Short mmCIF file of C-alpha atoms in Angstrom, two decimals:
data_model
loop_
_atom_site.label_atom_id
_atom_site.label_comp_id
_atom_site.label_asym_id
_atom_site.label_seq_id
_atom_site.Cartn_x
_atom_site.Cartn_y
_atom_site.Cartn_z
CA UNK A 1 0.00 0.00 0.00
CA UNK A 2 2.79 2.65 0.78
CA UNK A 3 4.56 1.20 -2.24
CA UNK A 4 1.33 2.51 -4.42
CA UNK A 5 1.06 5.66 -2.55
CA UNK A 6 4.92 6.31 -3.41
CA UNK A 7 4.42 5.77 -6.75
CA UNK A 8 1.02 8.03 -7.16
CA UNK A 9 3.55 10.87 -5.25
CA UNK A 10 6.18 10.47 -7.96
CA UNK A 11 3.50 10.52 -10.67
CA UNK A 12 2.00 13.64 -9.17
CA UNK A 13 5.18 15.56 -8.80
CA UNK A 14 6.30 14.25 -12.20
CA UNK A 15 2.71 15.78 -13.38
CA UNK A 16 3.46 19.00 -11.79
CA UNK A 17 6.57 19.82 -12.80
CA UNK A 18 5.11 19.54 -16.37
CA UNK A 19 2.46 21.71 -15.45
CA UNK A 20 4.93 24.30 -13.52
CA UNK A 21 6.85 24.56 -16.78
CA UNK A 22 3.64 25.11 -18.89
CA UNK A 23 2.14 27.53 -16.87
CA UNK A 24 5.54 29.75 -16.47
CA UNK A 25 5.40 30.06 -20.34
CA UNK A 26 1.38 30.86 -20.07
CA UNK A 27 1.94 33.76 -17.55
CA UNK A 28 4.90 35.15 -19.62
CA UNK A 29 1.91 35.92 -22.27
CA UNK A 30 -0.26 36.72 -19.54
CA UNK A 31 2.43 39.64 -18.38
CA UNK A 32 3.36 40.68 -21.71
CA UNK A 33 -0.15 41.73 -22.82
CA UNK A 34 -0.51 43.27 -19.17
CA UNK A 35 2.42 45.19 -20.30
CA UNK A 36 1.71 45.95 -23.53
CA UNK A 37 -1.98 47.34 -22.09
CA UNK A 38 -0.29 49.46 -19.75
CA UNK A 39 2.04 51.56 -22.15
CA UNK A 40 -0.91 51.95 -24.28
CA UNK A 41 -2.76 53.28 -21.82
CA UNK A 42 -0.03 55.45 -20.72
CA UNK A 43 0.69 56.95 -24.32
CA UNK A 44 -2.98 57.68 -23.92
CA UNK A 45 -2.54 59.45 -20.54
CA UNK A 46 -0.48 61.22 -21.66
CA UNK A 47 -1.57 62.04 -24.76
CA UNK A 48 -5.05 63.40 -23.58
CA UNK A 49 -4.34 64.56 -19.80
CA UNK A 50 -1.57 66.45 -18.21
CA UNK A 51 -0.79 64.31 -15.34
CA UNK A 52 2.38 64.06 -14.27
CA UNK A 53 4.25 60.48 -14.77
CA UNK A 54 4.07 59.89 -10.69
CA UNK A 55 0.51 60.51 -10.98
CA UNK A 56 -0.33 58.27 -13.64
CA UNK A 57 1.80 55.42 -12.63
CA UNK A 58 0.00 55.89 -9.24
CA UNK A 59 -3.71 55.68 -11.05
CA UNK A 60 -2.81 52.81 -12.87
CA UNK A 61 -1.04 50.64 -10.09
CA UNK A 62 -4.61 49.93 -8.35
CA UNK A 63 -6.20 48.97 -11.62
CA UNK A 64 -7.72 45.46 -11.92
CA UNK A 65 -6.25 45.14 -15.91
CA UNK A 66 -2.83 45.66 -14.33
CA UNK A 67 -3.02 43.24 -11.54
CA UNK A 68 -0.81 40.86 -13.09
CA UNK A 69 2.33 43.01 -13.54
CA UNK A 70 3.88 42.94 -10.02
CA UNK A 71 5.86 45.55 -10.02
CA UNK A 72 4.21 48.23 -10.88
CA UNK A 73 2.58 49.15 -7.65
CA UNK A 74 6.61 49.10 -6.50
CA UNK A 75 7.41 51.39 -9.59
CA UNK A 76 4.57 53.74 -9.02
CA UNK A 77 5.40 54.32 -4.66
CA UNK A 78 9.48 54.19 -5.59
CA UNK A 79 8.58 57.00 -8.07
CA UNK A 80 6.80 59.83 -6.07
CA UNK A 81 8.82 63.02 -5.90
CA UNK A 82 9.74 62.80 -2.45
CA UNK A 83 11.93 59.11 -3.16
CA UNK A 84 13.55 61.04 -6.11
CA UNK A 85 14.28 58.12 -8.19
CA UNK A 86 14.02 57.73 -11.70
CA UNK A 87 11.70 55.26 -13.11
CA UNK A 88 14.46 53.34 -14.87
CA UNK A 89 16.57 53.00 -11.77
CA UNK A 90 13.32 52.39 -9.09
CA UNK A 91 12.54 49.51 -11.68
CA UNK A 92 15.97 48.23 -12.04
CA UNK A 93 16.57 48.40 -8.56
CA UNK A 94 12.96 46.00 -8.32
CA UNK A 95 13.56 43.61 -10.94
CA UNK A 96 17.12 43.09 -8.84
CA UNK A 97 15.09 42.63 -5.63
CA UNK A 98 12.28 40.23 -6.81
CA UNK A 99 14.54 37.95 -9.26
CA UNK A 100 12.11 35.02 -8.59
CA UNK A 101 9.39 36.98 -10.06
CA UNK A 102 11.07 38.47 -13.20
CA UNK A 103 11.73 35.16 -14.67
CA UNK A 104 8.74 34.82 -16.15
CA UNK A 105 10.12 37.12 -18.29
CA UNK A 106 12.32 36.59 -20.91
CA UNK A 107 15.65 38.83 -21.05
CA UNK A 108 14.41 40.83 -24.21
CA UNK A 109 11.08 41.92 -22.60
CA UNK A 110 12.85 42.72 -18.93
CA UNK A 111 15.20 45.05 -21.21
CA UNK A 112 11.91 46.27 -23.15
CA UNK A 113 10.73 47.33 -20.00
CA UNK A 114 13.80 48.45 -18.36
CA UNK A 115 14.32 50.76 -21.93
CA UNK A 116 11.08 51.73 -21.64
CA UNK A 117 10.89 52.81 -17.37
CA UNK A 118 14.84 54.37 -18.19
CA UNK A 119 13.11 57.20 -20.23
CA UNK A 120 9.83 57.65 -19.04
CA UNK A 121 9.57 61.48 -18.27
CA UNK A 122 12.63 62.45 -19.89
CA UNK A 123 11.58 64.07 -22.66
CA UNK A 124 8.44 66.30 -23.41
CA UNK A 125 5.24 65.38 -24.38
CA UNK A 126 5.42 64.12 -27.76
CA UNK A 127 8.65 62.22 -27.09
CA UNK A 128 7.08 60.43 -24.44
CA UNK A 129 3.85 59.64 -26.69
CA UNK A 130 6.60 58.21 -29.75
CA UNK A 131 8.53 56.29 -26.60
CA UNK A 132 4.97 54.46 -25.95
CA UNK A 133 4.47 53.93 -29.30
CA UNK A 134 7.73 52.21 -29.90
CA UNK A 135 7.79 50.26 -26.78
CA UNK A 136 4.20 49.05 -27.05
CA UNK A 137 5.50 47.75 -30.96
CA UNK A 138 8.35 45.74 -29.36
CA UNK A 139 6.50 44.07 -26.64
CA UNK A 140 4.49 43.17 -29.59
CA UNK A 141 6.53 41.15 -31.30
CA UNK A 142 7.88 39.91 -28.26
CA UNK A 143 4.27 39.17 -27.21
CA UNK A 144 3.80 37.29 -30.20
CA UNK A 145 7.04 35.25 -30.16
CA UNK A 146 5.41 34.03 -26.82
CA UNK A 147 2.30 33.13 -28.34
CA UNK A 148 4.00 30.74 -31.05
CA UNK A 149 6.40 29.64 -27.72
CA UNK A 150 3.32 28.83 -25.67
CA UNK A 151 1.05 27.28 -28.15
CA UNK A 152 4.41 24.81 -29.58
CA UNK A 153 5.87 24.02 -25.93
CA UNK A 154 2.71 24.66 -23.57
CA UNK A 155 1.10 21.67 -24.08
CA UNK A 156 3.92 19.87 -24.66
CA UNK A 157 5.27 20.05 -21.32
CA UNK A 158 2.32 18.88 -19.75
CA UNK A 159 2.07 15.78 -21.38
CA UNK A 160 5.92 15.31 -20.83
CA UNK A 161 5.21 15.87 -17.07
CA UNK A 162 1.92 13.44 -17.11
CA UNK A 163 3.63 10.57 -19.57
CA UNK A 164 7.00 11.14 -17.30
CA UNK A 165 4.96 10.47 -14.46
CA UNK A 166 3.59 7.53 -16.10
CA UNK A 167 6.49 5.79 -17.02
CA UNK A 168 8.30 6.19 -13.57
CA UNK A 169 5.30 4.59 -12.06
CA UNK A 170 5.63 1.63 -14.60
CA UNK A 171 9.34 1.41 -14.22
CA UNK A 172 9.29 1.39 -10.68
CA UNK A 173 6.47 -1.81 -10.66
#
């Protein structure tokens, strides 16, 4: 009986570990089009208001369509005028800090976003509406380069973790 109960363990974790590997590339596609959301909805911010960067950063942290980038409740509260840090560096300095979180993401989209955060307010308005523009193209591609990854390997690792699971039970009869 504890032999069986062994072996359903192994399976499950076997199972899982297929899963885990699915789902990481899922929520990378999850967090890019959270991303890619958000700098649209900044360029349109700022297009049509004139809030300050703090300000919107700070509106858009406690929205529900954002919920699934993590940092950017961090990003908004590091950048209020009274820290005095940049949004490049306050996101740097959080992607450093939460390592377990940002690898989700692939290197090109952290250094998207890190591009992106690095000149956020530095220029004037129109700048800032081109800088959305261009950012929210290449988290596009790199959005849909996720896609193709998820919908070739997604799957795939599942059933490697179920049929992995399924053959170490069988081996270990």
């Amino acid at each position: 009986m504890l032999k069986w109960l062994g072996l359903l363990a192994l399976a499950a974790a076997a199972a899982g570990t297929g899963l885990f590997f699915s789902d990481r590339l899922r929520m990378r596609t999850v967090q890019l089009e959270a991303a890619r959301l958000w700098i649209l909805d900044m360029e349109a911010a700022i297009r049509y208001t004139t809030a300050p960067i703090p300000a919107l950063l700070e509106k858009m942290a406690g929205e529900q369509a954002y919920r699934s980038l993590w940092f950017l409740p961090a990003l908004a509260k590091a950048c209020q005028p009274a820290s005095g840090q940049s949004a490049g560096t306050a996101l740097e300095a959080i992607f450093r800090q939460r390592r377990f979180l940002t690898d989700r993401l692939a290197e090109g989209d952290r250094d998207i976003l890190l591009s992106y955060a690095g000149q956020l307010g530095c220029s004037d308005r129109d700048g800032q509406i081109r800088l959305c523009s261009l950012s929210a193209g290449r988290l596009e591609r790199q959005l849909e380069e996720a896609r193709r990854a998820y919908a070739e390997k997604g799957r795939l690792y599942s059933l490697l973790g179920v049929f992995a699971g399924a053959a170490l039970v069988l081996f270990f009869i």
